PDB file of C-alpha atoms in Angstrom:
ATOM      1  CA  ALA E  25      34.397 -49.657  45.554  1.00  0.00           C
ATOM      2  CA  GLN E  26      37.386 -49.534  43.373  1.00  0.00           C
ATOM      3  CA  SER E  27      37.333 -47.927  39.847  1.00  0.00           C
ATOM      4  CA  VAL E  28      39.798 -47.054  37.139  1.00  0.00           C
ATOM      5  CA  THR E  29      39.786 -44.265  34.583  1.00  0.00           C
ATOM      6  CA  GLN E  30      41.948 -44.274  31.598  1.00  0.00           C
ATOM      7  CA  LEU E  31      42.193 -40.963  29.878  1.00  0.00           C
ATOM      8  CA  GLY E  32      41.917 -41.300  26.175  1.00  0.00           C
ATOM      9  CA  SER E  33      40.516 -44.373  24.478  1.00  0.00           C
ATOM     10  CA  HIS E  34      42.823 -43.997  21.647  1.00  0.00           C
ATOM     11  CA  VAL E  35      46.443 -42.664  21.562  1.00  0.00           C
ATOM     12  CA  SER E  36      48.504 -42.267  18.442  1.00  0.00           C
ATOM     13  CA  VAL E  37      52.282 -41.685  18.388  1.00  0.00           C
ATOM     14  CA  SER E  38      55.064 -41.691  15.939  1.00  0.00           C
ATOM     15  CA  GLU E  39      57.612 -44.558  16.035  1.00  0.00           C
ATOM     16  CA  GLY E  40      60.405 -43.561  18.222  1.00  0.00           C
ATOM     17  CA  ALA E  41      58.396 -41.017  20.199  1.00  0.00           C
ATOM     18  CA  LEU E  42      57.544 -41.215  24.041  1.00  0.00           C
ATOM     19  CA  VAL E  43      54.435 -43.262  24.763  1.00  0.00           C
ATOM     20  CA  LEU E  44      52.343 -41.925  27.729  1.00  0.00           C
ATOM     21  CA  LEU E  45      48.911 -43.778  28.680  1.00  0.00           C
ATOM     22  CA  ARG E  46      47.240 -42.244  31.603  1.00  0.00           C
ATOM     23  CA  CYS E  47      45.507 -44.186  34.429  1.00  0.00           C
ATOM     24  CA  ASN E  48      43.733 -42.934  37.517  1.00  0.00           C
ATOM     25  CA  TYR E  49      42.297 -45.202  40.048  1.00  0.00           C
ATOM     26  CA  SER E  50      39.892 -44.994  43.124  1.00  0.00           C
ATOM     27  CA  SER E  51      40.376 -47.403  46.017  1.00  0.00           C
ATOM     28  CA  SER E  52      39.424 -47.362  49.634  1.00  0.00           C
ATOM     29  CA  VAL E  53      42.538 -49.109  50.703  1.00  0.00           C
ATOM     30  CA  PRO E  54      46.225 -49.226  49.431  1.00  0.00           C
ATOM     31  CA  PRO E  55      45.742 -50.707  45.956  1.00  0.00           C
ATOM     32  CA  TYR E  56      47.507 -53.116  43.840  1.00  0.00           C
ATOM     33  CA  LEU E  57      47.845 -51.717  40.345  1.00  0.00           C
ATOM     34  CA  PHE E  58      48.387 -53.434  36.999  1.00  0.00           C
ATOM     35  CA  TRP E  59      48.762 -52.806  33.292  1.00  0.00           C
ATOM     36  CA  TYR E  60      47.850 -55.581  30.946  1.00  0.00           C
ATOM     37  CA  VAL E  61      48.283 -55.484  27.216  1.00  0.00           C
ATOM     38  CA  GLN E  62      46.143 -57.141  24.434  1.00  0.00           C
ATOM     39  CA  TYR E  63      47.550 -57.717  21.097  1.00  0.00           C
ATOM     40  CA  PRO E  64      45.281 -58.482  18.198  1.00  0.00           C
ATOM     41  CA  ASN E  65      43.727 -61.966  18.566  1.00  0.00           C
ATOM     42  CA  GLN E  66      45.629 -62.813  21.651  1.00  0.00           C
ATOM     43  CA  GLY E  67      44.575 -62.953  25.416  1.00  0.00           C
ATOM     44  CA  LEU E  68      45.542 -60.222  27.807  1.00  0.00           C
ATOM     45  CA  GLN E  69      48.932 -60.543  29.349  1.00  0.00           C
ATOM     46  CA  LEU E  70      50.441 -58.924  32.322  1.00  0.00           C
ATOM     47  CA  LEU E  71      52.756 -55.933  31.410  1.00  0.00           C
ATOM     48  CA  LEU E  72      53.647 -54.856  34.860  1.00  0.00           C
ATOM     49  CA  LYS E  73      52.394 -54.389  38.448  1.00  0.00           C
ATOM     50  CA  TYR E  74      52.703 -52.379  41.576  1.00  0.00           C
ATOM     51  CA  THR E  75      52.052 -54.061  44.890  1.00  0.00           C
ATOM     52  CA  THR E  76      54.312 -52.499  47.580  1.00  0.00           C
ATOM     53  CA  GLY E  77      57.816 -50.946  47.733  1.00  0.00           C
ATOM     54  CA  ALA E  78      59.341 -49.005  45.018  1.00  0.00           C
ATOM     55  CA  THR E  79      56.725 -46.880  43.238  1.00  0.00           C
ATOM     56  CA  LEU E  80      58.593 -46.994  39.885  1.00  0.00           C
ATOM     57  CA  VAL E  81      58.024 -50.473  38.405  1.00  0.00           C
ATOM     58  CA  LYS E  82      59.501 -51.790  35.217  1.00  0.00           C
ATOM     59  CA  GLY E  83      57.730 -54.332  32.931  1.00  0.00           C
ATOM     60  CA  ILE E  84      58.275 -56.169  29.809  1.00  0.00           C
ATOM     61  CA  ASN E  85      59.187 -54.557  26.460  1.00  0.00           C
ATOM     62  CA  GLY E  86      60.666 -51.415  27.958  1.00  0.00           C
ATOM     63  CA  PHE E  87      57.483 -50.228  29.549  1.00  0.00           C
ATOM     64  CA  GLU E  88      57.459 -48.715  33.032  1.00  0.00           C
ATOM     65  CA  ALA E  89      54.779 -46.984  35.335  1.00  0.00           C
ATOM     66  CA  GLU E  90      55.020 -44.890  38.435  1.00  0.00           C
ATOM     67  CA  PHE E  91      52.646 -45.179  41.391  1.00  0.00           C
ATOM     68  CA  LYS E  92      51.747 -41.677  42.698  1.00  0.00           C
ATOM     69  CA  LYS E  93      49.506 -41.926  45.682  1.00  0.00           C
ATOM     70  CA  SER E  94      48.900 -38.171  45.992  1.00  0.00           C
ATOM     71  CA  GLU E  95      47.628 -38.051  42.505  1.00  0.00           C
ATOM     72  CA  THR E  96      45.895 -41.554  42.563  1.00  0.00           C
ATOM     73  CA  SER E  97      47.694 -42.322  39.224  1.00  0.00           C
ATOM     74  CA  PHE E  98      49.587 -45.058  37.651  1.00  0.00           C
ATOM     75  CA  HIS E  99      50.555 -43.755  34.179  1.00  0.00           C
ATOM     76  CA  LEU E 100      52.348 -46.129  31.754  1.00  0.00           C
ATOM     77  CA  THR E 101      55.386 -44.846  29.871  1.00  0.00           C
ATOM     78  CA  LYS E 102      57.928 -45.987  27.160  1.00  0.00           C
ATOM     79  CA  PRO E 103      60.761 -43.671  26.103  1.00  0.00           C
ATOM     80  CA  SER E 104      60.678 -44.867  22.436  1.00  0.00           C
ATOM     81  CA  ALA E 105      57.756 -46.371  20.657  1.00  0.00           C
ATOM     82  CA  HIS E 106      58.103 -49.368  18.392  1.00  0.00           C
ATOM     83  CA  MET E 107      55.626 -50.542  15.697  1.00  0.00           C
ATOM     84  CA  SER E 108      55.194 -53.809  17.720  1.00  0.00           C
ATOM     85  CA  ASP E 109      53.817 -51.784  20.637  1.00  0.00           C
ATOM     86  CA  ALA E 110      50.580 -51.287  18.845  1.00  0.00           C
ATOM     87  CA  ALA E 111      47.774 -52.877  20.936  1.00  0.00           C
ATOM     88  CA  GLU E 112      45.202 -52.337  23.522  1.00  0.00           C
ATOM     89  CA  TYR E 113      46.345 -51.443  27.051  1.00  0.00           C
ATOM     90  CA  PHE E 114      44.384 -51.882  30.096  1.00  0.00           C
ATOM     91  CA  CYS E 115      44.915 -50.430  33.587  1.00  0.00           C
ATOM     92  CA  ALA E 116      43.522 -52.480  36.522  1.00  0.00           C
ATOM     93  CA  VAL E 117      43.217 -52.214  40.287  1.00  0.00           C
ATOM     94  CA  SER E 118      42.638 -54.724  43.023  1.00  0.00           C
ATOM     95  CA  ASP E 119      42.347 -54.231  46.775  1.00  0.00           C
ATOM     96  CA  ASP E 120      41.187 -57.759  47.342  1.00  0.00           C
ATOM     97  CA  ARG E 121      44.292 -59.552  48.623  1.00  0.00           C
ATOM     98  CA  GLY E 122      42.549 -62.944  48.561  1.00  0.00           C
ATOM     99  CA  ALA E 123      40.769 -63.259  45.314  1.00  0.00           C
ATOM    100  CA  GLN E 124      42.992 -61.642  42.917  1.00  0.00           C
ATOM    101  CA  LYS E 125      39.956 -60.122  41.380  1.00  0.00           C
ATOM    102  CA  LEU E 126      40.671 -57.260  39.174  1.00  0.00           C
ATOM    103  CA  VAL E 127      38.660 -54.084  38.126  1.00  0.00           C
ATOM    104  CA  PHE E 128      39.754 -52.905  34.691  1.00  0.00           C
ATOM    105  CA  GLY E 129      39.649 -49.595  32.963  1.00  0.00           C
ATOM    106  CA  GLN E 130      38.050 -49.203  29.500  1.00  0.00           C
ATOM    107  CA  GLY E 131      41.249 -49.482  27.643  1.00  0.00           C
ATOM    108  CA  THR E 132      43.429 -47.410  25.483  1.00  0.00           C
ATOM    109  CA  ARG E 133      44.139 -48.393  21.986  1.00  0.00           C
ATOM    110  CA  LEU E 134      47.735 -47.440  21.086  1.00  0.00           C
ATOM    111  CA  THR E 135      48.593 -46.740  17.430  1.00  0.00           C
ATOM    112  CA  ILE E 136      52.010 -46.282  16.156  1.00  0.00           C
ATOM    113  CA  ASN E 137      52.678 -44.188  13.049  1.00  0.00           C
ATOM    114  CA  PRO E 138      55.700 -45.042  10.947  1.00  0.00           C
TER     115      PRO E 138
ATOM    116  CA  ASP B  11      52.514 -75.160  29.324  1.00  0.00           C
ATOM    117  CA  THR B  12      49.911 -74.769  26.603  1.00  0.00           C
ATOM    118  CA  GLY B  13      48.232 -71.713  28.238  1.00  0.00           C
ATOM    119  CA  VAL B  14      44.548 -71.116  28.902  1.00  0.00           C
ATOM    120  CA  SER B  15      42.261 -72.562  26.139  1.00  0.00           C
ATOM    121  CA  GLN B  16      38.838 -71.444  25.405  1.00  0.00           C
ATOM    122  CA  ASN B  17      36.220 -73.030  23.020  1.00  0.00           C
ATOM    123  CA  PRO B  18      34.592 -72.194  20.893  1.00  0.00           C
ATOM    124  CA  ARG B  19      36.346 -69.078  19.848  1.00  0.00           C
ATOM    125  CA  HIS B  20      33.374 -67.720  18.133  1.00  0.00           C
ATOM    126  CA  LYS B  21      29.619 -68.488  18.524  1.00  0.00           C
ATOM    127  CA  ILE B  22      26.698 -66.969  16.745  1.00  0.00           C
ATOM    128  CA  THR B  23      23.307 -67.858  18.004  1.00  0.00           C
ATOM    129  CA  LYS B  24      19.666 -66.657  17.720  1.00  0.00           C
ATOM    130  CA  ARG B  25      17.984 -64.951  20.606  1.00  0.00           C
ATOM    131  CA  GLY B  26      16.468 -67.484  23.001  1.00  0.00           C
ATOM    132  CA  GLN B  27      18.894 -70.196  22.410  1.00  0.00           C
ATOM    133  CA  ASN B  28      21.330 -71.591  24.960  1.00  0.00           C
ATOM    134  CA  VAL B  29      25.092 -71.640  24.654  1.00  0.00           C
ATOM    135  CA  THR B  30      27.929 -73.107  26.505  1.00  0.00           C
ATOM    136  CA  PHE B  31      31.555 -71.996  26.513  1.00  0.00           C
ATOM    137  CA  ARG B  32      34.378 -74.065  27.943  1.00  0.00           C
ATOM    138  CA  CYS B  33      37.769 -73.104  29.560  1.00  0.00           C
ATOM    139  CA  ASP B  34      40.632 -75.230  30.032  1.00  0.00           C
ATOM    140  CA  PRO B  35      43.101 -73.471  32.643  1.00  0.00           C
ATOM    141  CA  ILE B  36      46.812 -73.958  32.923  1.00  0.00           C
ATOM    142  CA  SER B  37      47.090 -77.433  34.549  1.00  0.00           C
ATOM    143  CA  GLU B  38      48.626 -76.563  37.765  1.00  0.00           C
ATOM    144  CA  HIS B  39      46.400 -73.482  38.263  1.00  0.00           C
ATOM    145  CA  ASN B  40      43.646 -73.913  41.037  1.00  0.00           C
ATOM    146  CA  ARG B  41      41.865 -70.660  40.480  1.00  0.00           C
ATOM    147  CA  LEU B  42      39.710 -69.991  37.497  1.00  0.00           C
ATOM    148  CA  TYR B  43      37.947 -66.689  36.583  1.00  0.00           C
ATOM    149  CA  TRP B  44      35.441 -65.591  34.052  1.00  0.00           C
ATOM    150  CA  TYR B  45      35.279 -62.066  32.719  1.00  0.00           C
ATOM    151  CA  ARG B  46      32.999 -60.362  30.061  1.00  0.00           C
ATOM    152  CA  GLN B  47      34.280 -57.760  27.702  1.00  0.00           C
ATOM    153  CA  THR B  48      31.907 -55.713  25.634  1.00  0.00           C
ATOM    154  CA  LEU B  49      33.086 -53.502  22.658  1.00  0.00           C
ATOM    155  CA  GLY B  50      34.982 -50.532  23.833  1.00  0.00           C
ATOM    156  CA  GLN B  51      34.981 -51.490  27.418  1.00  0.00           C
ATOM    157  CA  GLY B  52      37.547 -53.403  29.744  1.00  0.00           C
ATOM    158  CA  PRO B  53      36.867 -56.778  31.055  1.00  0.00           C
ATOM    159  CA  GLU B  54      34.275 -57.150  33.845  1.00  0.00           C
ATOM    160  CA  PHE B  55      34.465 -59.693  36.561  1.00  0.00           C
ATOM    161  CA  LEU B  56      31.712 -62.403  36.531  1.00  0.00           C
ATOM    162  CA  THR B  57      32.692 -65.148  38.763  1.00  0.00           C
ATOM    163  CA  TYR B  58      35.731 -67.240  40.111  1.00  0.00           C
ATOM    164  CA  PHE B  59      36.465 -70.749  41.386  1.00  0.00           C
ATOM    165  CA  GLN B  60      38.939 -72.094  43.795  1.00  0.00           C
ATOM    166  CA  ASN B  61      39.209 -75.725  42.682  1.00  0.00           C
ATOM    167  CA  GLU B  62      35.734 -76.944  42.182  1.00  0.00           C
ATOM    168  CA  ALA B  63      34.113 -74.253  44.629  1.00  0.00           C
ATOM    169  CA  GLN B  64      32.596 -71.206  43.170  1.00  0.00           C
ATOM    170  CA  LEU B  65      33.597 -68.563  45.612  1.00  0.00           C
ATOM    171  CA  GLU B  66      32.190 -65.340  44.310  1.00  0.00           C
ATOM    172  CA  LYS B  67      29.583 -64.241  41.686  1.00  0.00           C
ATOM    173  CA  SER B  68      29.164 -60.753  40.336  1.00  0.00           C
ATOM    174  CA  ARG B  69      25.748 -59.090  40.208  1.00  0.00           C
ATOM    175  CA  LEU B  70      26.319 -59.053  36.388  1.00  0.00           C
ATOM    176  CA  LEU B  71      25.660 -62.820  36.476  1.00  0.00           C
ATOM    177  CA  SER B  72      21.947 -63.128  36.096  1.00  0.00           C
ATOM    178  CA  ASP B  73      19.978 -66.254  36.798  1.00  0.00           C
ATOM    179  CA  ARG B  74      20.454 -67.129  33.098  1.00  0.00           C
ATOM    180  CA  PHE B  75      24.064 -67.612  33.624  1.00  0.00           C
ATOM    181  CA  SER B  76      25.583 -70.609  35.265  1.00  0.00           C
ATOM    182  CA  ALA B  77      29.282 -71.648  35.669  1.00  0.00           C
ATOM    183  CA  GLU B  78      30.607 -74.891  36.891  1.00  0.00           C
ATOM    184  CA  ARG B  79      33.949 -76.581  37.402  1.00  0.00           C
ATOM    185  CA  PRO B  80      33.053 -79.968  38.471  1.00  0.00           C
ATOM    186  CA  LYS B  81      36.426 -81.511  38.995  1.00  0.00           C
ATOM    187  CA  GLY B  82      38.453 -78.475  39.606  1.00  0.00           C
ATOM    188  CA  SER B  83      40.023 -78.602  36.174  1.00  0.00           C
ATOM    189  CA  PHE B  84      38.137 -77.317  33.170  1.00  0.00           C
ATOM    190  CA  SER B  85      35.148 -74.856  33.572  1.00  0.00           C
ATOM    191  CA  THR B  86      31.918 -74.248  31.589  1.00  0.00           C
ATOM    192  CA  LEU B  87      29.902 -71.073  31.378  1.00  0.00           C
ATOM    193  CA  GLU B  88      26.282 -71.666  30.142  1.00  0.00           C
ATOM    194  CA  ILE B  89      23.984 -68.831  29.155  1.00  0.00           C
ATOM    195  CA  GLN B  90      20.317 -69.856  28.858  1.00  0.00           C
ATOM    196  CA  ARG B  91      17.643 -67.958  26.754  1.00  0.00           C
ATOM    197  CA  THR B  92      20.310 -65.753  25.120  1.00  0.00           C
ATOM    198  CA  GLU B  93      19.482 -62.026  24.719  1.00  0.00           C
ATOM    199  CA  GLN B  94      21.083 -59.576  22.375  1.00  0.00           C
ATOM    200  CA  GLY B  95      22.658 -57.862  25.389  1.00  0.00           C
ATOM    201  CA  ASP B  96      24.577 -61.011  26.022  1.00  0.00           C
ATOM    202  CA  SER B  97      26.703 -60.356  22.899  1.00  0.00           C
ATOM    203  CA  ALA B  98      30.279 -59.973  24.140  1.00  0.00           C
ATOM    204  CA  MET B  99      33.731 -61.504  24.579  1.00  0.00           C
ATOM    205  CA  TYR B 100      33.766 -63.982  27.423  1.00  0.00           C
ATOM    206  CA  LEU B 101      37.285 -64.287  28.894  1.00  0.00           C
ATOM    207  CA  CYS B 102      38.632 -67.088  31.027  1.00  0.00           C
ATOM    208  CA  ALA B 103      41.687 -66.704  33.294  1.00  0.00           C
ATOM    209  CA  SER B 104      43.565 -68.770  35.629  1.00  0.00           C
ATOM    210  CA  SER B 105      46.071 -68.351  38.483  1.00  0.00           C
ATOM    211  CA  THR B 106      47.897 -70.312  41.100  1.00  0.00           C
ATOM    212  CA  GLY B 107      46.188 -68.532  43.904  1.00  0.00           C
ATOM    213  CA  THR B 108      49.535 -68.318  45.658  1.00  0.00           C
ATOM    214  CA  GLY B 109      51.415 -66.240  43.191  1.00  0.00           C
ATOM    215  CA  GLY B 110      51.605 -62.527  43.023  1.00  0.00           C
ATOM    216  CA  PRO B 111      48.442 -60.605  43.120  1.00  0.00           C
ATOM    217  CA  GLY B 112      46.807 -59.884  39.896  1.00  0.00           C
ATOM    218  CA  GLU B 113      48.889 -62.307  37.989  1.00  0.00           C
ATOM    219  CA  LEU B 114      46.188 -63.765  35.970  1.00  0.00           C
ATOM    220  CA  PHE B 115      46.707 -65.770  32.749  1.00  0.00           C
ATOM    221  CA  PHE B 116      43.885 -65.040  30.207  1.00  0.00           C
ATOM    222  CA  GLY B 117      42.614 -67.116  27.377  1.00  0.00           C
ATOM    223  CA  GLU B 118      41.898 -65.741  23.840  1.00  0.00           C
ATOM    224  CA  GLY B 119      38.281 -65.428  24.612  1.00  0.00           C
ATOM    225  CA  SER B 120      35.035 -66.764  23.176  1.00  0.00           C
ATOM    226  CA  ARG B 121      33.087 -64.201  21.285  1.00  0.00           C
ATOM    227  CA  LEU B 122      29.357 -64.481  21.315  1.00  0.00           C
ATOM    228  CA  THR B 123      26.949 -62.908  18.910  1.00  0.00           C
ATOM    229  CA  VAL B 124      23.296 -63.086  19.654  1.00  0.00           C
ATOM    230  CA  LEU B 125      21.085 -62.332  16.579  1.00  0.00           C
TER     231      LEU B 125
END
């Protein structure tokens, strides 16, 4: 069975600082990996995904993530945080090619300090 | 494209009452998913439909829960004899089924509070 662990339920960084949100997964087959973001009072939206090919994937709003099979990780980074990045971030895994069903981590709330 | 719409956005009910949530997916999407999200946790899969067919149900979906998608368009999620443990955000998502894996489009959710 798949699972996702997000290290740190709450991360706080200063505006302009590096953002690093950690995600480790468990999957019995090569996984598909995702980061979703949830802004206050909005639905979850896809930030970026890894399926096959290049292990460094770029998403919206300057975020990127790197798939590291040896470490079973898919950490999310952004070089310079902006106030508008404050949100809840969810890492998810799927090894179900057919149903597109996702298993989510518990989420990390990102706070940006001015 | 008006996105995925869920109603009501908030529902407060007393234990033992029945509640129903509605989800209107993006019009051309033939797959529809229900997830549940409790405080401090990520969304958990409940069930999904391909058109009007319910193809998979999670063990989280007890006998008190029933979901339908009668005409392959909107879907309803009914909870009978609600319990306090049912308090959660119920999320609906849709997809084309042929697009990239994991590209689900989520609604804003329906928050249920059981007193």
